[in-house]
């Protein structure tokens, strides 16, 4: 199919381009010109903004934890989303796979990544993501609490062998990156520890989270993965946890590191031990990022309303049971590779801590000057459903709207926040950077996130509107791999193939037998059973794997 998008304002931060221009699409790619323009479908983009398809680098859309949450809250999964910026019950915060795809496309997002793929559950995660029809997906392999890695570090095995273990797991699970959740802490929880910081010593293996972080950061860097180690820090949600976050940055020892849902890890604490002793530490994290250019973050913004928290961080989900709303939760172990906790939760506008969390997230967005180092996420569904992104964009880009929202939160949270003194408003170029070009770059996706010739034709046309919430909630046209899926003459996404974006990494074959022996000592099945080949992905799981990022050759 050939398409001409005419007279639109093209915003492409990857090449510093912001001008009215035509865009040409042929055979699923952006091209210089068309061979037969007279027969092309024309999209009149006059008065519109044209951007590449959105990329969400952290959204929980597949795997066992999502399925468990749906089972736990099956009685609430029918009510639609209510007023803008406010979400209520059911499938607004925990949509099915098909609803997930539809709602992402409705906003102009075309690529999404599940950030917690446990190796023994990778098939399930990919199978569910294959049903997110019309969206390209990918996963981050979850390591750092598995017995094999902890034992390799404890036994002081060579970094090269650890690198081969990490590379083998990424390749076997058809993932594109590596994530660690509460490094070593999920494992320590199973031995009775209930508090575990970056310098704590594991009760069995004698290693610290700092060692796990540096080892994995080095492995990810040395095998050549584009995306840095994706880190869920120690002490999520705990007042005073900024010290753990800063220690995590130091543990990386200058290597690239990405701190995920950083809002939940940017809390200070006054001397008084009560609820209102929690204070914002966003400025401390921003200062640390200025000193450490190796650090990037996504925010994990919270929004007010009902949601459900789902996390591999069993230690802190166990602690959060007392806050469950409604009063029911799930905590499970997963083959001793990680954990899983599901806790329903309601963020309340007039509750001090919740109001402060909301403000801290916005402070991070607005105080970090470089939009290529901070990414738009709500840690869906933990902070809020991804469907609140348009509302969040308006908060970032419209100071008067933000001030009105600030006036409605808990008075003490408002008075302790620096948000009122921040004048910055995001530009459309900032928004395109944070949601398009920068996620593509940090994930090594050279074929998307931009509108240059040769890019995948994931293109979104937004009608310009002073109300950016309206603008980004309802694009006029969405083109997915060269096919119109939203707007006039749209094609059903059920007719489109599912694609899984993976990384190609090398493994020393002589290491595999050693690693398999270690894995067998701690698992109920052989390590080779984790491996998902391309044929199984396509013929059984239903998604076509495509190498989107290449590591270093051996």
Coordinates of C-alpha atoms in Angstrom, one line a residue:
X1 CA 0.0 0.0 0.0
X2 CA 1.2 3.5 -0.9
X3 CA 0.3 6.5 1.2
X4 CA 0.9 10.2 1.0
X5 CA 0.5 12.2 4.2
X6 CA 0.2 15.8 3.1
X7 CA 0.8 19.2 4.6
X8 CA 1.3 18.1 8.2
X9 CA 3.7 19.5 10.8
X10 CA 6.3 16.7 11.0
X11 CA 8.1 16.5 14.4
X12 CA 11.1 14.2 14.4
X13 CA 13.6 14.9 17.2
X14 CA 16.0 12.2 16.0
X15 CA 17.0 14.6 13.2
X16 CA 15.9 17.9 14.8
X17 CA 13.1 18.3 12.3
X18 CA 10.0 20.3 13.0
X19 CA 8.4 21.7 9.8
X20 CA 5.4 21.3 7.6
X21 CA 6.2 18.6 5.1
X22 CA 4.8 15.6 3.2
X23 CA 5.5 12.1 4.1
X24 CA 5.5 9.1 1.8
X25 CA 4.8 5.4 2.7
X26 CA 5.3 2.4 0.6
X27 CA 5.4 -1.4 1.4
X28 CA 5.5 -0.7 5.2
X29 CA 8.4 1.7 5.1
X30 CA 8.9 5.5 4.9
X31 CA 10.4 6.3 1.5
X32 CA 11.8 9.3 -0.3
X33 CA 9.1 9.4 -3.0
X34 CA 6.5 7.1 -4.6
X35 CA 6.8 5.4 -7.9
X36 CA 3.1 6.0 -8.7
X37 CA 1.8 8.8 -6.5
X38 CA -1.4 9.2 -8.5
X39 CA -2.6 5.8 -7.1
X40 CA -1.6 6.4 -3.5
X41 CA -4.0 6.9 -0.7
X42 CA -3.9 10.5 0.5
X43 CA -4.1 11.6 4.1
X44 CA -4.7 15.4 4.4
X45 CA -2.8 16.4 7.6
X46 CA -3.4 20.1 7.3
X47 CA -3.5 21.5 10.8
X48 CA -2.1 18.3 12.2
X49 CA 1.1 17.1 13.9
X50 CA 2.8 14.0 12.5
X51 CA 5.0 11.9 14.8
X52 CA 6.4 8.4 14.7
X53 CA 4.4 5.7 16.6
X54 CA 4.8 5.8 20.4
X55 CA 7.0 3.4 22.2
X56 CA 6.3 2.3 25.8
X57 CA 9.4 0.8 27.3
X58 CA 7.8 -0.4 30.6
X59 CA 4.3 -1.7 30.7
X60 CA 3.1 -4.9 32.3
X61 CA 1.0 -6.5 29.6
X62 CA 1.9 -10.2 29.7
X63 CA 2.8 -13.1 31.9
X64 CA 1.7 -14.9 35.0
X65 CA 1.3 -11.9 37.3
X66 CA -1.1 -10.2 34.9
X67 CA -3.2 -13.4 34.7
X68 CA -3.2 -13.8 38.5
X69 CA -4.4 -10.2 38.8
X70 CA -7.2 -10.7 36.4
X71 CA -8.4 -13.8 38.3
X72 CA -8.2 -12.0 41.7
X73 CA -10.2 -9.1 40.4
X74 CA -12.5 -10.8 38.0
X75 CA -15.5 -9.3 39.7
X76 CA -14.2 -5.8 38.8
X77 CA -13.3 -6.2 35.2
X78 CA -16.3 -4.8 33.4
X79 CA -16.6 -1.0 34.2
X80 CA -15.3 1.4 31.6
X81 CA -13.0 4.4 32.2
X82 CA -14.8 7.4 33.6
X83 CA -13.7 11.0 33.6
X84 CA -10.5 12.2 32.0
X85 CA -7.5 11.9 34.3
X86 CA -9.5 9.7 36.7
X87 CA -9.9 6.0 36.4
X88 CA -12.2 3.6 38.2
X89 CA -12.9 0.0 38.1
X90 CA -12.2 -3.0 36.0
X91 CA -10.8 -3.2 32.5
X92 CA -9.7 0.4 32.6
X93 CA -6.7 -0.6 34.7
X94 CA -6.4 -4.3 33.8
X95 CA -7.5 -4.7 30.2
X96 CA -7.4 -7.9 28.3
X97 CA -4.7 -8.5 25.6
X98 CA -7.0 -7.4 22.8
X99 CA -8.2 -4.3 24.8
X100 CA -4.6 -3.4 25.5
X101 CA -3.8 -3.4 21.8
X102 CA -6.8 -1.4 21.0
X103 CA -6.2 1.3 23.6
X104 CA -2.6 1.7 22.8
X105 CA -3.4 2.1 19.1
X106 CA -6.2 4.6 20.1
X107 CA -3.4 6.8 21.5
X108 CA -0.9 6.3 18.7
X109 CA 1.4 3.8 20.4
X110 CA 2.7 1.0 18.2
X111 CA 5.5 -0.8 20.2
X112 CA 5.4 -1.9 23.9
X113 CA 7.7 -3.8 26.2
X114 CA 6.8 -6.2 29.1
X115 CA 9.6 -5.5 31.6
X116 CA 9.5 -8.7 33.7
X117 CA 9.7 -12.0 31.8
X118 CA 10.7 -14.7 34.2
X119 CA 12.6 -17.4 32.2
X120 CA 10.4 -20.3 33.3
X121 CA 7.3 -18.3 32.3
X122 CA 8.6 -16.8 29.1
X123 CA 6.3 -18.9 26.9
X124 CA 3.2 -17.7 28.7
X125 CA 4.4 -14.1 28.6
X126 CA 5.0 -14.2 24.8
X127 CA 1.8 -16.0 24.1
X128 CA -0.2 -13.3 25.9
X129 CA 1.7 -10.6 24.1
X130 CA 1.1 -12.3 20.8
X131 CA -2.6 -11.6 21.4
X132 CA -1.9 -7.8 21.8
X133 CA -2.7 -7.7 18.1
X134 CA -1.4 -4.8 16.0
X135 CA 1.4 -3.9 18.5
X136 CA 5.0 -4.9 18.3
X137 CA 6.1 -6.3 21.6
X138 CA 9.3 -7.4 23.4
X139 CA 10.4 -8.5 26.9
X140 CA 13.1 -8.0 29.5
X141 CA 14.5 -11.2 30.9
X142 CA 14.3 -11.2 34.7
X143 CA 17.5 -12.2 36.5
X144 CA 19.3 -11.3 39.8
X145 CA 17.3 -13.5 42.3
X146 CA 17.9 -16.8 40.6
X147 CA 20.1 -19.3 42.4
X148 CA 22.4 -19.9 39.5
X149 CA 23.4 -16.3 39.2
X150 CA 23.7 -15.7 42.9
X151 CA 25.8 -18.9 43.2
X152 CA 28.0 -17.8 40.3
X153 CA 28.8 -14.5 42.0
X154 CA 29.2 -16.2 45.4
X155 CA 31.7 -18.7 43.9
X156 CA 33.6 -15.9 42.3
X157 CA 33.2 -17.4 38.9
X158 CA 34.7 -15.5 35.9
X159 CA 32.8 -12.6 34.5
X160 CA 33.0 -14.3 31.1
X161 CA 31.0 -17.3 32.4
X162 CA 28.4 -15.0 34.0
X163 CA 28.2 -13.1 30.7
X164 CA 27.5 -16.4 28.9
X165 CA 24.7 -17.2 31.4
X166 CA 23.1 -13.8 30.9
X167 CA 23.4 -14.0 27.1
X168 CA 22.0 -17.6 27.0
X169 CA 19.0 -16.6 29.1
X170 CA 18.2 -13.5 26.9
X171 CA 18.5 -15.6 23.8
X172 CA 16.6 -18.6 25.2
X173 CA 13.7 -16.4 26.3
X174 CA 13.5 -14.4 23.1
X175 CA 14.0 -11.2 25.0
X176 CA 15.7 -7.9 24.2
X177 CA 17.0 -6.7 27.6
X178 CA 17.7 -7.7 31.2
X179 CA 15.9 -6.6 34.3
X180 CA 16.6 -7.1 38.0
X181 CA 14.0 -6.6 40.7
X182 CA 15.1 -5.8 44.3
X183 CA 18.5 -7.4 43.6
X184 CA 19.0 -10.5 45.7
X185 CA 16.1 -9.3 47.9
X186 CA 13.4 -11.6 46.6
X187 CA 15.7 -14.6 47.2
X188 CA 16.6 -13.3 50.7
X189 CA 12.9 -12.9 51.5
X190 CA 12.5 -16.7 51.1
X191 CA 15.2 -17.2 53.8
X192 CA 13.3 -15.0 56.3
X193 CA 14.7 -11.6 55.6
X194 CA 12.1 -8.8 55.6
X195 CA 14.4 -5.8 55.1
X196 CA 17.2 -5.9 52.5
X197 CA 19.3 -2.9 51.4
X198 CA 22.0 -2.4 48.8
X199 CA 24.8 -3.4 51.3
X200 CA 22.9 -6.2 53.0
X201 CA 24.5 -9.7 52.9
X202 CA 22.4 -12.5 51.5
X203 CA 21.7 -15.1 54.2
X204 CA 22.7 -18.1 52.0
X205 CA 25.0 -16.8 49.3
X206 CA 26.8 -14.1 51.2
X207 CA 26.6 -11.6 48.3
X208 CA 25.1 -8.1 48.4
X209 CA 22.7 -6.4 46.0
X210 CA 25.6 -4.0 45.1
X211 CA 27.5 -7.0 43.8
X212 CA 24.5 -8.3 41.8
X213 CA 24.0 -4.8 40.3
X214 CA 27.6 -4.4 39.2
X215 CA 27.9 -7.9 37.9
X216 CA 24.7 -7.7 35.8
X217 CA 25.5 -4.1 34.6
X218 CA 28.9 -5.4 33.4
X219 CA 27.4 -8.5 31.8
X220 CA 24.7 -6.5 29.9
X221 CA 27.4 -4.0 28.7
X222 CA 29.9 -6.6 27.7
X223 CA 27.6 -8.9 25.8
X224 CA 26.5 -5.8 23.9
X225 CA 22.8 -5.3 24.7
X226 CA 21.6 -1.9 23.7
X227 CA 19.4 -1.3 26.7
X228 CA 21.3 -0.9 30.1
X229 CA 20.4 -3.1 33.0
X230 CA 16.8 -2.2 33.9
X231 CA 16.8 -1.9 37.7
X232 CA 13.9 -2.0 40.1
X233 CA 15.8 -0.7 43.2
X234 CA 15.8 -2.0 46.7
X235 CA 13.2 -0.6 49.2
X236 CA 10.5 0.3 46.8
X237 CA 7.9 2.6 48.4
X238 CA 9.8 3.0 51.7
X239 CA 10.3 6.5 53.1
X240 CA 14.0 7.3 53.0
X241 CA 14.7 5.0 50.1
X242 CA 16.5 7.7 48.2
X243 CA 19.7 6.4 49.9
X244 CA 19.2 3.0 48.4
X245 CA 18.6 4.5 45.0
X246 CA 21.8 6.6 45.2
X247 CA 23.7 3.5 46.4
X248 CA 22.3 1.6 43.4
X249 CA 23.8 4.3 41.1
X250 CA 27.1 4.0 42.8
X251 CA 27.0 0.2 42.5
X252 CA 26.9 0.5 38.7
X253 CA 30.4 1.8 38.9
X254 CA 30.0 4.1 35.9
X255 CA 28.4 1.5 33.7
X256 CA 25.1 2.3 31.9
X257 CA 22.1 1.7 34.2
X258 CA 18.4 2.4 33.9
X259 CA 16.3 3.0 37.0
X260 CA 12.7 2.0 36.5
X261 CA 9.6 3.6 38.1
X262 CA 12.0 6.0 39.8
X263 CA 9.1 7.9 41.5
X264 CA 8.7 5.0 43.9
X265 CA 12.4 5.2 44.8
X266 CA 12.7 9.0 45.4
X267 CA 11.4 9.3 48.9
X268 CA 13.2 11.1 51.7
X269 CA 12.3 11.0 55.4
X270 CA 12.2 13.5 58.3
X271 CA 13.4 12.5 61.7
X272 CA 9.8 12.0 63.0
X273 CA 8.5 8.4 62.4
X274 CA 5.0 9.0 61.1
X275 CA 3.2 9.2 57.8
X276 CA 3.8 12.9 57.1
X277 CA 7.6 12.4 57.8
X278 CA 7.9 11.3 54.1
X279 CA 9.3 14.0 51.9
X280 CA 10.2 14.4 48.2
X281 CA 13.8 13.4 47.3
X282 CA 13.3 14.1 43.6
X283 CA 15.9 16.8 43.6
X284 CA 18.5 14.4 45.0
X285 CA 18.0 12.0 42.2
X286 CA 18.1 14.8 39.6
X287 CA 21.4 16.0 41.1
X288 CA 22.8 12.5 41.0
X289 CA 21.8 12.1 37.3
X290 CA 23.6 15.4 36.5
X291 CA 26.8 13.9 38.0
X292 CA 26.3 10.4 36.5
X293 CA 25.5 10.6 32.8
X294 CA 25.4 6.8 32.7
X295 CA 21.9 6.9 34.4
X296 CA 18.5 7.1 32.8
X297 CA 15.1 6.6 34.4
X298 CA 11.4 6.1 33.7
X299 CA 9.1 7.7 36.2
X300 CA 6.2 5.4 37.1
X301 CA 3.8 8.3 37.6
X302 CA 0.8 7.6 39.9
X303 CA -2.7 8.8 39.1
X304 CA -5.6 8.9 41.5
X305 CA -8.1 6.1 41.5
X306 CA -8.4 2.3 41.7
X307 CA -5.7 0.1 40.2
X308 CA -3.8 -3.1 41.1
X309 CA -0.1 -3.4 41.8
X310 CA 1.7 -6.5 40.3
X311 CA 5.3 -7.1 41.0
X312 CA 8.0 -9.7 41.3
X313 CA 9.1 -7.9 44.4
X314 CA 7.6 -10.4 46.8
X315 CA 9.3 -8.8 49.8
X316 CA 7.6 -5.4 49.4
X317 CA 4.3 -6.8 48.1
X318 CA 4.2 -8.9 51.3
X319 CA 4.6 -5.7 53.3
X320 CA 1.9 -3.9 51.2
X321 CA -0.8 -6.5 51.9
X322 CA -2.1 -4.3 54.7
X323 CA -2.9 -1.6 52.2
X324 CA -4.9 -3.8 49.8
X325 CA -8.1 -2.2 48.6
X326 CA -10.2 -4.3 48.2
X327 CA -8.8 -6.6 50.9
X328 CA -7.5 -9.5 49.0
X329 CA -4.0 -10.3 47.6
X330 CA -1.8 -12.9 46.1
X331 CA 1.8 -13.8 47.0
X332 CA 3.5 -16.7 45.1
X333 CA 6.9 -18.1 44.4
X334 CA 8.0 -18.8 40.8
X335 CA 10.4 -21.8 40.6
X336 CA 12.8 -19.9 42.9
X337 CA 13.7 -17.6 40.0
X338 CA 11.8 -14.6 41.4
X339 CA 8.5 -14.0 43.1
X340 CA 5.1 -12.5 42.4
X341 CA 2.8 -10.3 44.5
X342 CA -0.6 -8.9 43.5
X343 CA -2.1 -6.2 45.7
X344 CA -5.2 -4.1 44.6
X345 CA -4.7 -0.5 45.5
X346 CA -6.5 2.8 45.4
X347 CA -4.6 6.1 45.2
X348 CA -6.6 8.8 46.9
X349 CA -6.3 12.5 46.0
X350 CA -6.8 13.7 49.6
X351 CA -4.4 11.2 51.2
X352 CA -1.0 12.8 52.1
X353 CA 1.3 10.0 50.9
X354 CA -0.6 9.5 47.6
X355 CA -0.6 13.2 46.9
X356 CA 3.1 13.4 47.6
X357 CA 3.8 10.5 45.3
X358 CA 1.8 12.2 42.5
X359 CA 3.9 15.4 43.0
X360 CA 7.2 13.6 43.1
X361 CA 6.6 12.0 39.8
X362 CA 5.9 15.3 38.2
X363 CA 8.9 16.9 39.8
X364 CA 11.2 14.3 38.2
X365 CA 9.7 14.8 34.8
X366 CA 10.0 18.6 35.0
X367 CA 13.4 18.9 36.8
X368 CA 15.3 16.6 34.5
X369 CA 16.2 18.9 31.6
X370 CA 17.0 16.3 29.0
X371 CA 13.8 14.5 27.8
X372 CA 16.0 11.7 26.3
X373 CA 17.0 10.6 29.9
X374 CA 13.5 10.4 31.4
X375 CA 10.7 8.2 30.0
X376 CA 6.9 8.5 30.2
X377 CA 5.6 5.5 32.2
X378 CA 3.0 4.8 34.9
X379 CA 4.5 1.3 35.5
X380 CA 1.1 0.1 34.2
X381 CA -0.9 -0.8 36.1
X382 CA 1.1 -0.1 39.3
X383 CA 0.9 3.6 39.3
X384 CA -2.0 4.0 36.9
X385 CA -3.2 2.4 33.7
X386 CA -1.4 3.5 30.5
X387 CA -4.6 5.0 29.3
X388 CA -3.9 8.0 31.5
X389 CA -0.9 9.0 29.4
X390 CA -2.8 11.9 27.6
X391 CA -3.8 13.4 30.9
X392 CA -0.2 13.1 32.1
X393 CA 1.1 14.8 29.0
X394 CA -1.2 17.7 29.6
X395 CA 0.1 18.0 33.2
X396 CA 3.6 18.2 31.8
X397 CA 2.9 20.7 29.0
X398 CA 0.3 23.0 30.6
X399 CA 1.4 24.9 33.7
X400 CA -2.0 26.4 34.5
X401 CA -3.7 23.0 34.2
X402 CA -1.0 21.6 36.5
X403 CA -1.5 24.3 39.0
X404 CA -5.2 23.6 39.1
X405 CA -4.5 19.9 39.7
X406 CA -1.9 20.8 42.4
X407 CA -4.5 22.9 44.3
X408 CA -6.8 19.8 44.6
X409 CA -4.3 17.5 46.4
X410 CA -3.7 17.1 50.1
X411 CA -2.6 20.5 51.5
X412 CA 0.4 19.3 53.4
X413 CA 1.7 17.4 50.3
X414 CA 1.3 20.5 48.3
X415 CA 3.2 22.7 50.7
X416 CA 6.1 20.3 51.0
X417 CA 6.4 19.8 47.2
X418 CA 8.6 21.9 44.9
X419 CA 6.1 21.5 42.1
X420 CA 4.4 24.9 42.5
X421 CA 7.7 26.7 41.8
X422 CA 8.4 24.9 38.5
X423 CA 7.5 26.9 35.4
X424 CA 8.6 24.5 32.7
X425 CA 6.2 23.2 30.1
X426 CA 7.0 20.3 27.8
X427 CA 7.1 21.1 24.1
X428 CA 5.8 18.8 21.4
X429 CA 9.4 18.0 20.6
X430 CA 10.0 17.1 24.2
X431 CA 7.0 14.8 24.2
X432 CA 8.1 13.2 20.9
X433 CA 11.6 12.7 22.3
X434 CA 10.4 11.1 25.5
X435 CA 7.8 8.8 23.9
X436 CA 9.4 8.1 20.5
X437 CA 13.0 8.8 19.6
X438 CA 14.6 8.3 23.0
X439 CA 12.9 4.9 23.8
X440 CA 13.9 3.7 20.4
X441 CA 17.5 4.7 20.9
X442 CA 18.0 3.3 24.4
X443 CA 16.5 -0.1 23.2
X444 CA 18.7 -0.1 20.0
X445 CA 15.7 0.1 17.7
X446 CA 17.1 1.7 14.6
X447 CA 14.1 1.1 12.5
X448 CA 11.5 3.1 14.5
X449 CA 11.0 6.1 16.8
X450 CA 11.8 8.4 13.9
X451 CA 10.4 9.3 10.5
X452 CA 13.6 9.1 8.3
X453 CA 13.6 7.2 5.0
X454 CA 13.9 3.5 5.6
X455 CA 12.1 3.5 9.0
X456 CA 9.1 1.2 9.7
X457 CA 6.0 3.2 8.7
X458 CA 4.6 3.6 12.2
X459 CA 3.1 7.0 11.8
X460 CA 0.6 9.0 13.9
X461 CA -1.4 12.1 12.8
X462 CA -2.7 14.2 15.7
X463 CA -5.1 17.1 15.2
X464 CA -3.4 20.2 16.8
X465 CA -5.3 21.2 19.9
X466 CA -4.5 23.5 22.9
X467 CA -5.8 20.8 25.1
X468 CA -3.1 18.2 24.7
X469 CA -5.1 15.6 26.6
X470 CA -7.7 15.6 23.9
X471 CA -5.0 15.8 21.2
X472 CA -3.0 12.8 22.4
X473 CA -6.0 10.7 23.3
X474 CA -7.6 10.7 19.8
X475 CA -5.2 10.8 16.8
X476 CA -7.0 11.3 13.5
X477 CA -4.9 8.6 11.7
X478 CA -2.6 5.8 12.9
X479 CA -0.5 3.9 10.4
X480 CA 1.0 0.6 11.6
X481 CA 3.7 -0.9 9.4
X482 CA 2.3 0.9 6.4
X483 CA -1.3 0.0 7.1
X484 CA -4.0 2.4 8.3
X485 CA -5.4 1.0 11.6
X486 CA -7.1 4.1 12.9
X487 CA -8.9 6.8 10.9
X488 CA -10.6 6.7 7.5
X489 CA -10.2 3.4 5.5
X490 CA -8.8 1.7 8.6
X491 CA -7.9 -2.0 8.5
X492 CA -8.7 -4.4 11.3
X493 CA -5.6 -5.2 13.4
X494 CA -6.7 -8.9 13.4
X495 CA -5.4 -9.0 9.9
X496 CA -1.9 -8.0 10.9
X497 CA 0.9 -10.3 12.1
X498 CA 2.3 -10.2 15.6
X499 CA 6.0 -9.4 15.9
X500 CA 8.4 -9.9 18.9
X501 CA 11.5 -7.7 19.0
X502 CA 14.5 -9.6 20.2
X503 CA 18.3 -9.1 20.7
X504 CA 20.9 -11.2 19.0
X505 CA 23.7 -12.1 21.5
X506 CA 26.6 -14.6 21.4
X507 CA 27.3 -17.4 23.8
X508 CA 30.5 -19.5 24.1
X509 CA 29.2 -23.0 23.5
X510 CA 31.8 -24.4 25.9
X511 CA 30.0 -22.6 28.8
X512 CA 26.5 -24.1 28.2
X513 CA 27.2 -27.5 29.8
X514 CA 28.6 -25.9 32.9
X515 CA 25.7 -23.6 33.2
X516 CA 23.2 -26.5 32.6
X517 CA 24.8 -28.5 35.4
X518 CA 24.4 -25.6 37.8
X519 CA 20.8 -25.0 36.7
X520 CA 19.8 -28.6 37.2
X521 CA 21.0 -28.4 40.9
X522 CA 18.3 -25.8 41.7
X523 CA 15.5 -26.5 39.2
X524 CA 12.8 -29.0 38.7
X525 CA 13.6 -29.2 34.9
X526 CA 16.6 -29.0 32.6
X527 CA 17.8 -25.6 31.5
X528 CA 17.4 -26.4 27.8
X529 CA 13.6 -26.6 28.3
X530 CA 13.6 -22.8 28.8
X531 CA 14.7 -22.3 25.2
X532 CA 12.1 -21.0 22.7
X533 CA 13.3 -21.3 19.1
X534 CA 12.0 -19.1 16.2
X535 CA 9.8 -21.9 14.9
X536 CA 8.0 -22.3 18.2
X537 CA 7.5 -18.6 18.5
X538 CA 5.9 -18.4 15.0
X539 CA 4.0 -21.7 14.8
X540 CA 3.0 -22.3 18.4
X541 CA 3.1 -19.0 20.3
X542 CA 1.9 -17.0 17.3
X543 CA 4.4 -14.1 17.1
X544 CA 7.2 -13.7 14.6
X545 CA 10.6 -13.0 16.3
X546 CA 12.7 -10.3 14.6
X547 CA 16.2 -9.3 15.7
X548 CA 15.9 -5.6 16.5
X549 CA 19.2 -5.2 18.4
X550 CA 22.5 -6.9 18.0
X551 CA 25.1 -7.6 20.7
X552 CA 28.8 -8.2 20.4
X553 CA 30.1 -11.2 18.4
X554 CA 32.3 -13.7 20.2

